[in-house]
Amino acid sequence: MRIVVIGGSGHIGSFLVPRLVRAGHEVVNISRGARTAYTAAPEWQQVRAVLADRQQEDRDGTFGDRVAELRADVVVDLICFTLESATALVGRLRGETGHLLHCGSIWRYGPSRKLPIAEDSDSAGPPFDEYGIAKDQIARMLKEETASGGLVTTSLHPGHIVGPGWHPTGPLGNLDPSVWHTLSAGEPLRVPGSGAELMHHVHADDVAHAFQQAIDHRDTAAGEDYNIVAPTALTVRGYAEIAAGWFGRTATLESVTWDEFRRSTTPDHADSSWGHLHRSQCFTIEKARTHLAYAPRYEPEAAIHESIHWLATHAQLPLANPLSV
């Protein structure tokens, strides 16, 4: 099949595109050309590259035409963030493309109510930020599109994506690199909340595997949405304790109020921490296992360790002590 991947040079695409080539598909990658893939692979030599600025072409009303002109059997959209953009693409591909797959986010769900959170349930409250609201709107629109006899669509909702080449969401629910220096030094880590809050990570290659499985199981996946995460989730406390052990240290956690925490970090880091920890999410992947034979290879701590090892090896993460495992 000819498969067009929109945003194929990013976190997920870096693993998905080579997978699709190895499976024998003809692959076209649409990107701005601003960066290469996060992982090198010989399969990229067989990929056709199409340069496009999606945001500008969405404004011009031409992006849908660009995608449709590639005559794809399957389109995988990894970089759609507004309902308007998604609706425009669906309208243009309707009747011309066999399957559209959309990358959503677990932030389409709000704070957890009961765990694990399942698709199409009351396990979580409604989304409460612009990003999560938009992802939820897109997923609902895609489901309605397929249910009404229109374009065949599937939406996959990854957790906090981890992989070599970028910083993982850390134990405090943000990207503050100083957290890793604190843990590697065995110094006290200031933790807002109880420490029992949950985060659900997933390795980028496991997300790529899920997309590939959804393509291969088109009829089953038609009109469906799936949570795509690691087999287990981490608590703040457990995450910090496991990570400290990588440096031969013991985590010392100092419980502080949210006001105290905000005074000790930047507004961006504090807001990110609040967004992750307030949601306190843990998901079931049973639907993806049953429908798609989704079989993630990475537990969350293994995926995060791989990321931290890569950053340390490439001198992109200041640490007080090296990794001991």
Short mmCIF file of C-alpha atoms in Angstrom, two decimals:
data_model
loop_
_atom_site.label_atom_id
_atom_site.label_comp_id
_atom_site.label_asym_id
_atom_site.label_seq_id
_atom_site.Cartn_x
_atom_site.Cartn_y
_atom_site.Cartn_z
CA MET A 1 0.00 0.00 0.00
CA ARG A 2 0.98 3.61 -0.40
CA ILE A 3 0.99 5.19 3.04
CA VAL A 4 1.36 8.92 3.63
CA VAL A 5 2.66 9.87 7.07
CA ILE A 6 2.10 13.50 8.06
CA GLY A 7 4.84 14.54 10.48
CA GLY A 8 6.87 11.37 10.02
CA SER A 9 10.14 12.84 11.27
CA GLY A 10 8.89 13.31 14.84
CA HIS A 11 8.81 11.08 17.90
CA ILE A 12 6.40 8.45 16.59
CA GLY A 13 7.24 8.72 12.92
CA SER A 14 10.93 8.10 13.56
CA PHE A 15 9.93 4.54 14.48
CA LEU A 16 6.76 4.14 12.40
CA VAL A 17 8.18 5.04 8.98
CA PRO A 18 10.95 2.41 9.05
CA ARG A 19 8.44 -0.16 10.32
CA LEU A 20 6.15 0.52 7.36
CA VAL A 21 8.99 0.30 4.86
CA ARG A 22 10.14 -3.03 6.33
CA ALA A 23 6.56 -4.28 5.97
CA GLY A 24 6.76 -3.63 2.24
CA HIS A 25 4.73 -0.43 1.97
CA GLU A 26 5.49 2.58 -0.21
CA VAL A 27 5.89 5.44 2.26
CA VAL A 28 5.66 9.20 1.77
CA ASN A 29 6.66 11.51 4.61
CA ILE A 30 5.17 15.01 4.72
CA SER A 31 7.12 17.36 6.98
CA ARG A 32 8.55 20.85 7.16
CA GLY A 33 12.03 19.41 6.70
CA ALA A 34 13.17 21.20 9.84
CA ARG A 35 14.76 18.10 11.36
CA THR A 36 15.81 14.55 10.60
CA ALA A 37 14.33 11.52 12.33
CA TYR A 38 15.32 10.87 15.93
CA THR A 39 16.78 7.47 15.06
CA ALA A 40 18.84 6.62 11.99
CA ALA A 41 17.62 3.72 9.86
CA PRO A 42 18.51 2.58 6.33
CA GLU A 43 14.80 2.39 5.47
CA TRP A 44 14.66 6.18 5.23
CA GLN A 45 16.51 5.95 1.91
CA GLN A 46 13.37 4.39 0.43
CA VAL A 47 11.01 7.10 1.72
CA ARG A 48 9.73 9.89 -0.48
CA ALA A 49 9.98 13.25 1.27
CA VAL A 50 7.42 15.99 0.66
CA LEU A 51 8.09 19.39 2.22
CA ALA A 52 5.09 21.33 3.50
CA ASP A 53 4.23 23.87 6.16
CA ARG A 54 0.95 22.46 7.39
CA GLN A 55 -0.07 25.47 9.45
CA GLN A 56 0.38 27.84 6.53
CA GLU A 57 -1.29 25.50 4.05
CA ASP A 58 -4.20 24.98 6.45
CA ARG A 59 -4.62 28.75 6.52
CA ASP A 60 -4.48 28.84 2.72
CA GLY A 61 -6.91 25.93 2.44
CA THR A 62 -4.47 23.89 0.33
CA PHE A 63 -3.15 21.22 2.68
CA GLY A 64 -5.95 18.75 2.01
CA ASP A 65 -5.30 19.02 -1.71
CA ARG A 66 -1.60 18.31 -1.18
CA VAL A 67 -2.39 15.12 0.73
CA ALA A 68 -5.13 13.97 -1.64
CA GLU A 69 -2.89 14.42 -4.68
CA LEU A 70 -0.55 11.76 -3.29
CA ARG A 71 -3.28 9.13 -3.88
CA ALA A 72 -2.61 7.27 -0.65
CA ASP A 73 -4.33 4.11 0.45
CA VAL A 74 -3.67 5.10 4.07
CA VAL A 75 -2.93 8.47 5.67
CA VAL A 76 -1.40 8.64 9.15
CA ASP A 77 -1.78 12.11 10.67
CA LEU A 78 0.67 12.62 13.54
CA ILE A 79 0.54 16.43 13.80
CA CYS A 80 -3.09 17.56 13.83
CA PHE A 81 -4.04 19.76 16.79
CA THR A 82 -7.28 21.55 15.90
CA LEU A 83 -10.76 20.41 14.98
CA GLU A 84 -10.75 22.77 12.00
CA SER A 85 -7.60 21.21 10.55
CA ALA A 86 -8.87 17.67 11.11
CA THR A 87 -12.29 18.42 9.62
CA ALA A 88 -10.77 19.99 6.52
CA LEU A 89 -8.55 16.97 5.91
CA VAL A 90 -11.41 14.51 6.40
CA GLY A 91 -13.59 16.44 3.97
CA ARG A 92 -10.89 16.39 1.30
CA LEU A 93 -9.98 12.70 1.73
CA ARG A 94 -13.55 11.42 1.93
CA GLY A 95 -14.09 9.03 -0.98
CA GLU A 96 -10.42 9.14 -2.01
CA THR A 97 -8.47 7.49 0.82
CA GLY A 98 -9.13 4.09 2.33
CA HIS A 99 -8.13 4.81 5.93
CA LEU A 100 -7.18 7.88 7.97
CA LEU A 101 -5.41 7.34 11.29
CA HIS A 102 -5.12 10.23 13.74
CA CYS A 103 -2.70 10.64 16.63
CA GLY A 104 -4.62 11.90 19.62
CA SER A 105 -3.55 12.07 23.27
CA ILE A 106 -4.53 10.68 26.65
CA TRP A 107 -5.12 14.32 27.58
CA ARG A 108 -8.44 14.02 25.79
CA TYR A 109 -9.40 12.78 29.28
CA GLY A 110 -9.50 14.93 32.38
CA PRO A 111 -8.72 13.91 35.99
CA SER A 112 -9.20 10.23 36.75
CA ARG A 113 -12.38 9.10 38.53
CA LYS A 114 -11.73 5.37 38.65
CA LEU A 115 -8.79 3.34 37.42
CA PRO A 116 -7.82 2.14 34.95
CA ILE A 117 -9.37 4.60 32.51
CA ALA A 118 -11.12 2.88 29.60
CA GLU A 119 -12.32 4.22 26.27
CA ASP A 120 -15.98 5.23 26.07
CA SER A 121 -16.47 5.15 29.84
CA ASP A 122 -16.99 7.51 32.75
CA SER A 123 -13.54 6.66 34.16
CA ALA A 124 -12.30 10.25 33.83
CA GLY A 125 -13.66 13.75 33.89
CA PRO A 126 -13.80 15.97 30.81
CA PRO A 127 -10.63 17.54 29.39
CA PHE A 128 -9.85 20.96 30.80
CA ASP A 129 -7.13 22.55 28.67
CA GLU A 130 -7.13 23.75 25.06
CA TYR A 131 -4.94 20.88 23.83
CA GLY A 132 -6.98 18.13 25.50
CA ILE A 133 -10.32 19.64 24.50
CA ALA A 134 -9.21 19.82 20.85
CA LYS A 135 -7.97 16.22 20.86
CA ASP A 136 -11.27 15.05 22.31
CA GLN A 137 -13.25 17.02 19.73
CA ILE A 138 -11.20 15.54 16.91
CA ALA A 139 -11.64 11.97 18.18
CA ARG A 140 -15.40 12.42 18.47
CA MET A 141 -15.64 13.95 15.00
CA LEU A 142 -13.67 11.05 13.49
CA LYS A 143 -15.88 8.46 15.19
CA GLU A 144 -19.02 10.19 13.91
CA GLU A 145 -17.54 10.47 10.41
CA THR A 146 -17.03 6.72 10.14
CA ALA A 147 -20.31 5.83 11.87
CA SER A 148 -22.22 7.94 9.33
CA GLY A 149 -20.72 6.02 6.40
CA GLY A 150 -18.01 8.51 5.54
CA LEU A 151 -14.25 8.15 5.64
CA VAL A 152 -12.86 5.17 7.55
CA THR A 153 -10.94 6.61 10.50
CA THR A 154 -9.16 5.44 13.64
CA SER A 155 -7.73 7.54 16.47
CA LEU A 156 -4.93 6.38 18.75
CA HIS A 157 -4.24 8.17 22.04
CA PRO A 158 -0.68 7.77 23.33
CA GLY A 159 0.48 8.49 26.85
CA HIS A 160 3.62 10.47 27.66
CA ILE A 161 5.85 9.49 24.76
CA VAL A 162 9.40 8.42 25.63
CA GLY A 163 12.36 7.51 23.47
CA PRO A 164 15.99 8.21 22.64
CA GLY A 165 16.70 11.76 21.59
CA TRP A 166 14.43 13.84 23.81
CA HIS A 167 13.69 14.49 27.48
CA PRO A 168 11.03 12.30 29.11
CA THR A 169 8.30 13.66 31.35
CA GLY A 170 10.06 13.36 34.71
CA PRO A 171 8.95 12.26 38.18
CA LEU A 172 7.42 15.67 38.90
CA GLY A 173 5.40 15.68 35.67
CA ASN A 174 7.56 18.23 33.86
CA LEU A 175 10.68 18.50 31.69
CA ASP A 176 12.89 20.23 34.26
CA PRO A 177 16.38 18.69 33.79
CA SER A 178 17.42 19.73 37.30
CA VAL A 179 15.18 16.96 38.68
CA TRP A 180 17.60 14.41 37.26
CA HIS A 181 20.59 16.19 38.79
CA THR A 182 18.83 16.14 42.17
CA LEU A 183 18.06 12.42 41.95
CA SER A 184 21.54 11.52 40.73
CA ALA A 185 23.04 13.46 43.67
CA GLY A 186 20.76 11.81 46.23
CA GLU A 187 19.53 15.23 47.33
CA PRO A 188 15.99 15.94 48.61
CA LEU A 189 13.42 16.34 45.84
CA ARG A 190 10.56 18.75 46.54
CA VAL A 191 7.31 17.00 45.59
CA PRO A 192 3.93 18.74 45.45
CA GLY A 193 0.90 16.68 46.37
CA SER A 194 0.91 13.24 47.96
CA GLY A 195 3.42 11.45 45.75
CA ALA A 196 0.76 8.87 44.88
CA GLU A 197 -0.29 10.66 41.67
CA LEU A 198 0.03 8.61 38.49
CA MET A 199 1.58 9.15 35.08
CA HIS A 200 1.31 6.76 32.14
CA HIS A 201 4.26 6.74 29.74
CA VAL A 202 4.78 4.81 26.51
CA HIS A 203 7.80 4.18 24.29
CA ALA A 204 7.58 5.80 20.85
CA ASP A 205 8.23 2.47 19.15
CA ASP A 206 5.30 0.90 21.00
CA VAL A 207 3.11 3.71 19.68
CA ALA A 208 4.48 3.04 16.19
CA HIS A 209 3.64 -0.64 16.66
CA ALA A 210 0.06 0.33 17.56
CA PHE A 211 -0.33 2.42 14.42
CA GLN A 212 1.04 -0.40 12.28
CA GLN A 213 -1.37 -2.85 13.90
CA ALA A 214 -4.30 -0.48 13.32
CA ILE A 215 -3.35 -0.26 9.64
CA ASP A 216 -3.17 -4.06 9.41
CA HIS A 217 -6.51 -4.47 11.24
CA ARG A 218 -8.40 -1.79 9.32
CA ASP A 219 -11.84 -3.39 9.46
CA THR A 220 -11.65 -3.92 13.22
CA ALA A 221 -10.18 -0.48 13.86
CA ALA A 222 -12.69 1.39 11.68
CA GLY A 223 -14.43 4.09 13.70
CA GLU A 224 -12.63 3.17 16.91
CA ASP A 225 -10.29 4.95 19.30
CA TYR A 226 -7.63 3.38 21.48
CA ASN A 227 -5.56 4.21 24.54
CA ILE A 228 -1.91 3.44 23.69
CA VAL A 229 0.29 3.29 26.78
CA ALA A 230 2.79 1.02 28.55
CA PRO A 231 1.44 -2.03 30.40
CA THR A 232 1.72 -0.20 33.74
CA ALA A 233 1.80 3.34 35.10
CA LEU A 234 4.17 5.01 37.58
CA THR A 235 3.39 6.93 40.74
CA VAL A 236 5.43 10.04 41.48
CA ARG A 237 7.01 8.34 44.48
CA GLY A 238 7.70 5.08 42.66
CA TYR A 239 9.13 6.87 39.63
CA ALA A 240 11.53 8.90 41.78
CA GLU A 241 12.64 5.85 43.77
CA ILE A 242 13.28 3.76 40.64
CA ALA A 243 15.14 6.61 38.93
CA ALA A 244 17.34 7.36 41.92
CA GLY A 245 18.35 3.71 41.96
CA TRP A 246 19.77 4.07 38.45
CA PHE A 247 22.46 6.29 39.98
CA GLY A 248 23.04 4.11 43.03
CA ARG A 249 21.10 6.59 45.19
CA THR A 250 18.03 6.49 47.40
CA ALA A 251 15.28 8.99 46.70
CA THR A 252 14.55 11.47 49.47
CA LEU A 253 11.22 13.13 48.85
CA GLU A 254 10.19 16.34 50.60
CA SER A 255 6.45 16.96 50.50
CA VAL A 256 5.54 20.60 49.84
CA THR A 257 2.37 22.51 49.06
CA TRP A 258 1.63 23.56 45.51
CA ASP A 259 2.24 27.20 46.46
CA GLU A 260 5.66 26.29 47.83
CA PHE A 261 6.43 24.25 44.74
CA ARG A 262 5.46 27.08 42.39
CA ARG A 263 7.81 29.44 44.20
CA SER A 264 10.68 26.99 43.74
CA THR A 265 10.43 26.50 39.96
CA THR A 266 9.45 28.27 36.75
CA PRO A 267 5.81 28.93 35.83
CA ASP A 268 6.09 26.57 32.83
CA HIS A 269 7.46 23.71 34.91
CA ALA A 270 4.87 24.29 37.63
CA ASP A 271 2.00 24.36 35.14
CA SER A 272 3.24 21.17 33.50
CA SER A 273 3.51 19.43 36.87
CA TRP A 274 -0.02 20.49 37.77
CA GLY A 275 -1.35 19.27 34.42
CA HIS A 276 0.16 15.81 34.82
CA LEU A 277 -0.34 15.26 38.54
CA HIS A 278 -3.83 16.75 38.76
CA ARG A 279 -4.99 14.32 36.08
CA SER A 280 -3.31 11.36 37.86
CA GLN A 281 -4.10 8.96 35.05
CA CYS A 282 -3.68 5.22 34.54
CA PHE A 283 -5.17 3.51 31.47
CA THR A 284 -6.22 0.06 30.36
CA ILE A 285 -4.93 -1.20 27.01
CA GLU A 286 -7.31 -4.16 26.89
CA LYS A 287 -9.26 -2.78 23.93
CA ALA A 288 -6.09 -2.28 21.89
CA ARG A 289 -4.83 -5.74 22.90
CA THR A 290 -8.11 -7.36 21.83
CA HIS A 291 -8.78 -5.40 18.64
CA LEU A 292 -5.25 -4.79 17.36
CA ALA A 293 -3.08 -7.40 19.08
CA TYR A 294 -1.23 -4.44 20.58
CA ALA A 295 1.72 -5.81 22.54
CA PRO A 296 3.97 -3.10 24.01
CA ARG A 297 7.56 -4.21 24.59
CA TYR A 298 8.50 -1.55 27.15
CA GLU A 299 7.53 -1.09 30.76
CA PRO A 300 7.56 2.66 31.52
CA GLU A 301 10.77 2.62 33.57
CA ALA A 302 12.64 0.77 30.81
CA ALA A 303 11.55 3.32 28.22
CA ILE A 304 12.53 6.23 30.47
CA HIS A 305 15.90 4.64 31.32
CA GLU A 306 16.67 4.34 27.60
CA SER A 307 15.91 8.04 27.15
CA ILE A 308 18.03 9.14 30.13
CA HIS A 309 20.91 6.91 28.99
CA TRP A 310 20.79 8.50 25.52
CA LEU A 311 20.73 12.04 26.94
CA ALA A 312 23.61 11.31 29.33
CA THR A 313 25.67 9.62 26.62
CA HIS A 314 25.19 12.60 24.32
CA ALA A 315 26.03 15.15 27.04
CA GLN A 316 22.52 16.61 26.96
CA LEU A 317 21.65 16.07 30.61
CA PRO A 318 23.70 17.46 33.54
CA LEU A 319 24.04 14.80 36.23
CA ALA A 320 25.81 14.75 39.59
CA ASN A 321 26.70 11.07 39.18
CA PRO A 322 26.67 8.73 36.15
CA LEU A 323 24.16 6.00 35.59
CA SER A 324 25.22 2.87 37.44
CA VAL A 325 22.76 0.53 35.72
#
